[in-house]
Coordinates of C-alpha atoms in Angstrom, one line a residue:
M106 CA -18.5 -31.3 38.5
R107 CA -15.3 -30.0 35.8
I108 CA -14.8 -32.1 33.4
R109 CA -10.5 -32.2 31.9
S110 CA -11.0 -30.7 29.2
T111 CA -8.3 -33.5 27.1
L112 CA -11.7 -36.5 28.1
L113 CA -13.9 -33.9 26.5
I114 CA -12.5 -33.3 23.1
Y115 CA -13.0 -37.5 23.1
W116 CA -16.6 -37.5 23.9
L117 CA -17.6 -33.9 21.4
L118 CA -15.3 -35.4 18.8
I119 CA -15.5 -39.0 17.4
P120 CA -19.9 -39.1 17.1
G121 CA -19.8 -35.8 14.0
L122 CA -16.7 -36.6 12.7
I123 CA -17.1 -38.2 9.1
L124 CA -14.1 -38.8 6.3
A125 CA -14.4 -37.1 3.0
Q126 CA -17.4 -38.4 0.5
P127 CA -17.8 -36.7 -3.2
S128 CA -18.7 -33.2 -3.7
S129 CA -18.1 -30.0 -5.2
L130 CA -14.7 -27.7 -4.7
K131 CA -16.2 -25.4 -3.0
Q132 CA -17.5 -28.4 -0.2
A133 CA -15.5 -28.2 2.9
Q134 CA -15.3 -32.0 4.5
L135 CA -12.4 -33.2 6.3
V136 CA -10.4 -35.1 4.0
K137 CA -9.9 -34.5 -0.8
V138 CA -6.9 -37.4 -0.7
R139 CA -6.5 -36.9 -5.3
A140 CA -3.6 -38.6 -5.7
G141 CA -2.9 -39.2 -2.1
L142 CA 1.3 -39.3 0.1
P143 CA 2.1 -42.9 -1.7
H144 CA 5.8 -41.7 -1.4
F145 CA 5.7 -40.8 2.6
F146 CA 3.4 -43.4 3.2
E147 CA 5.5 -46.6 1.2
K148 CA 8.8 -44.5 2.8
I149 CA 6.8 -45.8 6.5
K150 CA 6.5 -49.1 5.6
T151 CA 10.3 -49.5 4.7
K152 CA 11.3 -48.6 8.3
E153 CA 13.1 -46.2 7.0
K154 CA 13.5 -41.8 9.1
V155 CA 10.8 -39.9 8.1
R156 CA 11.2 -36.1 7.5
I157 CA 8.0 -33.7 7.6
G158 CA 8.3 -30.2 6.9
Y159 CA 5.5 -28.0 8.3
L160 CA 5.4 -25.0 6.3
G161 CA 2.6 -22.6 7.5
G162 CA 1.9 -19.5 9.9
S163 CA 1.5 -18.4 13.7
I164 CA -0.5 -21.7 14.1
T165 CA 2.1 -24.0 12.4
E166 CA 5.0 -22.3 14.7
A167 CA 3.7 -22.9 18.3
S168 CA 5.2 -24.8 20.0
G169 CA 3.1 -28.1 21.3
G170 CA 0.6 -27.0 19.3
W171 CA -0.6 -29.4 16.1
R172 CA 2.9 -29.6 14.4
D173 CA 4.4 -31.0 17.6
Q174 CA 1.2 -33.9 18.0
S175 CA 1.1 -34.9 14.4
L176 CA 4.7 -35.5 14.8
Q177 CA 3.4 -37.9 18.2
W178 CA 0.7 -39.8 16.4
L179 CA 2.7 -40.9 13.9
Q180 CA 5.5 -42.1 16.1
K181 CA 2.5 -43.6 18.1
Q182 CA 0.6 -45.4 15.4
Y183 CA 4.0 -46.7 13.1
P184 CA 6.5 -47.1 15.4
Q185 CA 9.0 -48.9 12.7
A186 CA 10.0 -46.0 11.2
T187 CA 11.6 -42.7 13.3
F188 CA 9.9 -39.4 12.2
T189 CA 11.3 -36.0 12.6
G190 CA 9.6 -32.3 12.0
I191 CA 11.0 -29.4 9.7
N192 CA 9.6 -25.9 12.2
A193 CA 9.0 -23.7 8.8
G194 CA 5.8 -21.7 10.4
V195 CA 6.6 -18.3 10.4
G196 CA 3.7 -15.6 12.0
G197 CA 2.1 -12.9 10.3
T198 CA 3.6 -14.9 7.4
G199 CA 1.4 -16.2 4.4
S200 CA 2.0 -18.0 0.8
D201 CA 3.7 -14.7 -0.8
L202 CA 6.4 -15.6 2.1
G203 CA 6.0 -18.9 2.3
V204 CA 7.6 -19.1 -1.7
F205 CA 10.7 -17.7 -0.6
R206 CA 10.8 -19.2 2.2
V207 CA 9.8 -23.7 1.0
E208 CA 13.6 -23.7 -0.4
P209 CA 16.4 -22.4 2.5
Q210 CA 13.7 -23.6 5.2
V211 CA 12.5 -26.5 4.4
L212 CA 13.9 -28.4 1.2
A213 CA 17.2 -27.3 2.0
L214 CA 16.4 -30.4 5.2
K215 CA 15.2 -32.7 2.5
P216 CA 11.6 -33.7 3.7
D217 CA 9.6 -36.3 2.8
L218 CA 6.0 -34.7 3.3
V219 CA 5.2 -31.0 3.7
F220 CA 2.0 -29.7 5.1
V221 CA 1.1 -26.3 4.4
E222 CA -0.8 -24.2 6.2
F223 CA -1.3 -20.5 5.4
A224 CA -5.9 -20.8 5.1
V225 CA -6.1 -18.4 7.8
N226 CA -3.2 -15.8 6.9
D227 CA -4.2 -16.2 3.4
Q228 CA -7.1 -14.9 4.1
G229 CA -8.8 -11.0 2.3
K230 CA -5.8 -11.7 -0.2
K231 CA -6.9 -11.8 -3.9
P232 CA -7.0 -15.3 -4.9
E233 CA -4.6 -14.2 -8.5
Q234 CA -2.7 -13.4 -5.0
I235 CA -2.9 -16.8 -3.7
Y236 CA -2.7 -19.0 -7.1
R237 CA 0.6 -17.2 -8.0
A238 CA 2.6 -18.3 -4.3
M239 CA 0.3 -20.9 -3.4
E240 CA 1.5 -23.2 -6.9
G241 CA 4.8 -20.9 -6.7
I242 CA 5.7 -24.0 -3.5
V243 CA 4.5 -26.8 -5.3
R244 CA 6.2 -26.4 -8.2
K245 CA 8.8 -25.3 -6.2
I246 CA 9.1 -29.0 -4.4
W247 CA 8.3 -31.4 -7.6
R248 CA 10.9 -29.3 -9.3
Q249 CA 13.8 -30.4 -6.5
N250 CA 11.9 -33.5 -5.7
P251 CA 8.7 -35.3 -7.3
A252 CA 9.0 -37.6 -4.7
I253 CA 8.2 -35.1 -2.7
D254 CA 4.1 -35.8 -1.1
I255 CA 2.8 -32.8 -0.4
C256 CA -1.0 -31.7 1.7
F257 CA -2.6 -28.4 2.2
V258 CA -3.8 -27.9 5.5
Y259 CA -7.1 -25.2 6.0
T260 CA -6.6 -24.1 9.6
L261 CA -9.3 -21.5 11.2
T262 CA -10.8 -18.4 13.0
A263 CA -14.1 -17.3 15.1
D264 CA -14.5 -15.6 11.7
L265 CA -14.5 -18.1 9.3
A266 CA -16.1 -20.6 11.6
P267 CA -19.6 -19.9 9.5
Y268 CA -18.4 -20.7 5.9
Y269 CA -17.5 -24.2 8.0
Q270 CA -21.1 -24.4 9.1
R271 CA -22.1 -23.9 5.9
Q272 CA -20.4 -26.9 4.8
E273 CA -18.5 -24.4 2.1
L274 CA -14.3 -22.7 1.8
P275 CA -14.1 -19.9 2.7
P276 CA -12.1 -18.3 -0.2
A277 CA -8.2 -18.2 1.0
A278 CA -8.9 -22.0 1.1
L279 CA -11.0 -22.9 -2.2
A280 CA -8.5 -20.9 -4.1
M281 CA -6.4 -23.3 -2.3
E282 CA -7.9 -26.0 -3.5
E283 CA -8.3 -24.2 -7.2
I284 CA -3.9 -25.1 -6.8
A285 CA -4.4 -28.8 -5.1
E286 CA -6.5 -29.2 -8.0
H287 CA -5.0 -29.5 -10.6
Y288 CA -2.0 -30.7 -9.5
D289 CA -4.2 -33.8 -7.6
V290 CA -1.9 -32.6 -4.2
P291 CA -5.3 -33.8 -1.0
G292 CA -6.6 -30.8 0.7
V293 CA -7.0 -31.4 4.8
C294 CA -9.8 -29.2 6.8
L295 CA -8.4 -29.1 10.2
G296 CA -10.9 -27.1 11.6
L297 CA -14.2 -28.5 9.8
E298 CA -14.7 -30.4 13.5
V299 CA -14.4 -26.9 15.7
A300 CA -16.9 -25.6 14.1
R301 CA -19.3 -27.9 13.9
L302 CA -18.9 -27.8 18.0
A303 CA -18.8 -24.7 17.8
Q304 CA -22.5 -24.9 15.9
E305 CA -23.4 -27.1 18.8
G306 CA -22.8 -25.0 21.8
K307 CA -19.5 -27.9 22.6
L308 CA -16.9 -25.0 22.0
I309 CA -17.0 -21.5 22.4
F310 CA -13.7 -19.7 20.7
K311 CA -12.1 -17.6 22.7
G312 CA -11.9 -17.7 26.8
K313 CA -10.2 -18.5 29.5
P314 CA -10.0 -22.5 29.8
E315 CA -11.0 -22.8 33.4
E316 CA -14.3 -20.0 33.5
H317 CA -15.6 -22.5 31.1
P318 CA -15.4 -26.2 32.7
Q319 CA -18.2 -27.8 31.4
Q320 CA -17.3 -26.8 27.4
L321 CA -14.4 -26.8 25.2
V322 CA -12.5 -23.0 24.7
F323 CA -10.4 -22.6 20.8
S324 CA -8.5 -20.6 21.9
A325 CA -7.0 -16.4 23.7
D326 CA -7.8 -14.1 20.7
N327 CA -10.5 -16.2 18.0
V328 CA -6.7 -17.6 15.5
H329 CA -4.6 -19.0 17.5
P330 CA -5.9 -22.5 19.5
Y331 CA -4.8 -24.0 22.8
P332 CA -2.5 -27.0 22.4
E333 CA -5.1 -29.4 25.1
T334 CA -8.4 -28.1 22.6
G335 CA -7.6 -25.8 19.9
Q336 CA -4.7 -27.9 18.6
A337 CA -5.6 -31.1 19.3
L338 CA -8.8 -30.9 17.7
Y339 CA -6.7 -30.2 14.8
T340 CA -4.2 -33.0 15.4
Q341 CA -6.9 -35.5 15.4
A342 CA -8.6 -33.9 11.7
L343 CA -4.9 -34.6 10.7
G344 CA -5.5 -38.0 12.1
A345 CA -8.1 -39.2 10.2
A346 CA -7.1 -37.6 6.6
L347 CA -4.1 -39.3 6.9
R348 CA -6.1 -43.0 7.8
K349 CA -8.2 -42.2 4.6
L350 CA -5.1 -40.7 2.6
A351 CA -3.0 -44.1 3.6
S352 CA -5.3 -46.1 1.8
V353 CA -3.8 -44.6 -2.4
Q354 CA -1.2 -46.7 -3.3
K355 CA 1.6 -45.5 -4.8
K356 CA 1.8 -45.7 -8.7
E357 CA 5.3 -46.4 -10.8
R358 CA 5.3 -44.0 -13.7
A359 CA 7.4 -41.5 -15.0
F360 CA 6.5 -38.0 -13.1
V361 CA 5.8 -35.1 -15.4
M362 CA 6.0 -32.2 -13.9
P363 CA 1.8 -30.6 -14.8
A364 CA 1.3 -27.3 -17.0
P365 CA 0.9 -24.3 -15.3
F366 CA -2.3 -22.7 -13.3
V367 CA -1.5 -19.4 -14.0
A368 CA 1.6 -18.9 -16.5
D369 CA 2.6 -16.2 -13.9
H370 CA 3.4 -18.0 -11.0
W371 CA 6.3 -18.0 -8.4
E372 CA 8.0 -20.7 -9.0
A373 CA 11.3 -18.6 -9.3
A374 CA 10.3 -16.9 -6.0
R375 CA 14.4 -17.3 -3.6
M376 CA 15.8 -15.6 -1.3
V377 CA 19.5 -14.1 -2.1
P378 CA 22.1 -12.7 0.5
L379 CA 22.4 -8.7 1.0
D380 CA 25.5 -9.5 -0.2
R381 CA 24.6 -9.8 -3.8
L382 CA 23.1 -6.0 -4.0
A383 CA 25.0 -2.8 -4.5
R384 CA 25.1 -0.4 -0.9
H385 CA 25.2 3.1 -1.1
G386 CA 25.9 5.0 2.4
S387 CA 26.1 4.3 6.1
W388 CA 24.6 0.6 6.1
Q389 CA 26.1 -1.2 9.0
V390 CA 26.5 -5.3 8.5
I391 CA 24.7 -6.4 12.2
K392 CA 25.0 -9.4 14.3
P393 CA 23.0 -11.5 16.9
G394 CA 26.6 -10.8 19.1
T395 CA 26.4 -8.1 19.3
D396 CA 23.4 -6.2 18.3
S397 CA 19.8 -6.4 20.8
V398 CA 17.3 -6.5 17.5
A399 CA 19.8 -8.9 15.4
Y400 CA 19.2 -10.7 18.4
L401 CA 16.2 -11.0 18.9
L402 CA 15.4 -11.9 15.7
R403 CA 18.2 -14.3 15.2
N404 CA 15.6 -17.3 14.4
R405 CA 14.9 -15.3 11.4
F406 CA 18.3 -13.9 10.4
S407 CA 22.3 -14.6 10.5
Y408 CA 22.6 -10.9 10.1
L409 CA 21.1 -8.2 9.5
L410 CA 22.0 -4.7 7.1
K411 CA 20.5 -1.0 8.8
S412 CA 21.3 2.0 8.3
T413 CA 19.5 5.0 10.4
Q414 CA 20.6 8.0 7.3
P415 CA 18.2 9.4 5.3
G416 CA 19.0 8.5 1.5
D417 CA 21.4 5.4 1.9
Y418 CA 20.2 2.7 -0.6
L419 CA 20.8 -0.8 -2.0
E420 CA 20.4 -1.5 -5.0
V421 CA 20.0 -4.4 -7.4
R422 CA 19.4 -5.3 -10.7
M423 CA 17.1 -7.6 -12.1
K424 CA 14.8 -9.2 -14.0
G425 CA 11.4 -10.7 -13.7
L426 CA 8.4 -10.6 -12.0
A427 CA 8.3 -9.0 -7.8
C428 CA 11.5 -7.5 -6.0
G429 CA 11.5 -6.9 -2.0
L430 CA 13.0 -7.7 0.9
Y431 CA 12.6 -9.6 3.4
D432 CA 13.1 -7.7 6.5
V433 CA 12.2 -5.7 10.2
V434 CA 9.0 -4.1 11.4
G435 CA 9.4 -2.2 14.9
P436 CA 9.7 0.4 17.7
G437 CA 12.4 1.6 15.8
C438 CA 11.9 1.2 12.1
G439 CA 11.4 3.7 9.5
S440 CA 10.3 3.2 5.9
Y441 CA 12.3 2.7 3.0
E442 CA 11.2 4.3 -1.1
W443 CA 11.0 1.4 -3.5
Q444 CA 11.8 3.2 -6.5
M445 CA 11.8 0.1 -10.1
D446 CA 14.4 2.4 -12.9
Q447 CA 13.4 5.9 -13.2
Q448 CA 9.9 5.8 -11.7
T449 CA 8.2 7.4 -9.3
P450 CA 9.6 6.1 -5.8
Q451 CA 6.9 4.4 -4.0
L452 CA 7.1 4.9 -0.4
I453 CA 7.1 1.3 2.1
P454 CA 6.2 2.1 6.1
R455 CA 8.1 -0.1 8.5
F456 CA 6.5 0.2 11.6
D457 CA 2.6 -0.2 12.2
S458 CA -0.1 -0.6 15.0
Y459 CA 1.9 -3.6 16.2
A460 CA 5.4 -2.1 16.1
T461 CA 5.3 -2.2 19.4
Y462 CA 8.7 -4.9 20.1
Y463 CA 10.7 -6.4 16.6
R464 CA 9.5 -8.9 14.3
S465 CA 10.4 -10.2 10.7
H466 CA 7.7 -9.4 8.3
F467 CA 8.3 -8.7 4.3
F468 CA 7.0 -6.7 1.5
V469 CA 7.0 -7.8 -2.7
M470 CA 6.5 -5.3 -5.2
P471 CA 5.5 -6.4 -8.4
T472 CA 8.1 -6.1 -11.7
S473 CA 7.7 -5.9 -15.1
P474 CA 9.2 -9.0 -16.4
E475 CA 10.1 -8.4 -20.4
Q476 CA 12.5 -5.9 -18.9
A477 CA 16.1 -5.6 -17.3
H478 CA 15.4 -3.5 -14.3
V479 CA 17.4 -0.8 -11.5
I480 CA 15.4 -1.5 -7.9
R481 CA 17.1 0.6 -5.5
F482 CA 15.4 0.4 -1.2
R483 CA 16.1 3.6 -0.1
I484 CA 15.8 5.5 3.6
S485 CA 12.9 7.9 3.3
G486 CA 13.4 11.1 5.3
E487 CA 9.3 10.9 6.2
K488 CA 9.1 10.8 10.0
L489 CA 6.2 8.9 10.5
N490 CA 3.5 9.7 13.5
K491 CA 4.2 6.5 15.5
A492 CA 2.4 7.4 18.5
D493 CA -0.3 8.0 16.4
I494 CA -0.7 4.7 14.5
L495 CA 0.1 2.9 17.4
S496 CA -3.2 4.5 18.9
K497 CA -5.3 2.4 15.6
R498 CA -4.6 -0.2 18.2
N499 CA -5.2 1.7 21.5
Q500 CA -1.1 1.2 21.9
R501 CA 1.2 3.6 22.8
M502 CA 5.2 4.7 23.4
D503 CA 5.8 3.0 27.2
D504 CA 9.3 5.0 26.3
S505 CA 10.2 7.7 23.4
R506 CA 13.7 6.3 22.6
R507 CA 12.9 3.2 22.0
F508 CA 11.0 5.2 19.1
E509 CA 13.1 7.9 18.4
E510 CA 14.7 5.3 15.5
N511 CA 13.5 5.6 11.6
A512 CA 16.1 2.5 10.5
G513 CA 15.9 0.6 8.0
Y514 CA 17.0 -3.4 8.1
A515 CA 17.2 -5.7 6.0
G516 CA 17.2 -9.6 6.2
Q517 CA 17.1 -10.9 2.8
L518 CA 16.3 -9.8 -1.6
L519 CA 13.4 -11.3 -2.3
L520 CA 13.9 -11.8 -5.3
V521 CA 10.9 -13.5 -8.6
G522 CA 13.2 -13.9 -10.9
D523 CA 17.5 -12.9 -11.9
L524 CA 19.9 -10.9 -10.8
I525 CA 21.4 -9.7 -14.0
P526 CA 25.0 -7.9 -13.9

């Protein structure tokens, strides 16, 4: 007899759902309460409108996933308040872009709580890189308004499940927990129960639900959960954690920004409109109403600058820790030559083995903060072997005409520092 997935979740989930117990930082547990979310729950009591920012990758961006489901859970749990969500999930990106996005895409909409979800997309990055970005996110939020509560949440993939099955945090989540501990921010392991069910044989990470009626099927690809199963498990874990977090009382005391965890944190990260850059060559302003690529990415960019002419460049004068572009990767893209001052240019390809379609992307390069720099983003004349690059994932060019151009599409300047005259 086939068991419905939603019913299966409940009888599999409830027996093993254990709230946090005191532990070391490395140990995975459902919730580390720390200072809690007192401002958030205080506002709920006032019966006001409550806004929640969801900053993350594709797992957060997904329609009908834990983002939407958690809003529904909160509305049912606290019917006296009205909850709205801010969808700041961008697929395929981590905290190193999130720190640039948090201000224009979350803080500009005045949230009361911000969930930060980058543990999957940050996996494999050096801890120092994660420290800089995650600390920058926290400090940017509290610099604008210390009454905005923050909660780090950790999702998983099939490859990360063994860590949780050993009750350990994967490296990326552990680096984030070091920042959370420093700033007294709660951390929630959304995937801990998923890993337990998989270990017990009650859940498989990849498959079609109809082919496994007696088990939960987490996802179609080991990563992106089905709304009815994997995402629902995330939501139930978050709900259990929020019940625990609700017990923390608001403390009436003046806010003092903690000392930095790392000196080179990216609190100064920001997106800068491209009209602040000097253009050299035949750059065109393309907009969603007149260009197909700009239309496809209209939810990311209001306009793009495009050039196909080798040697054309954008130039910025800056001083700070890093500089790059929020831009586009896709079939008709080529490469940039990123040059700082008179140093040897570095080639930045904007085509990869996934580039059978156009998607937003970014790159950020380190700079020396002690001095001012002139940075140039130059269209490279070097031709990429696109067929060879696609073949690494057994992909091919369906129509060679779509891949003929070697263009640069720039959307925003990414700057950790300041522009200079």
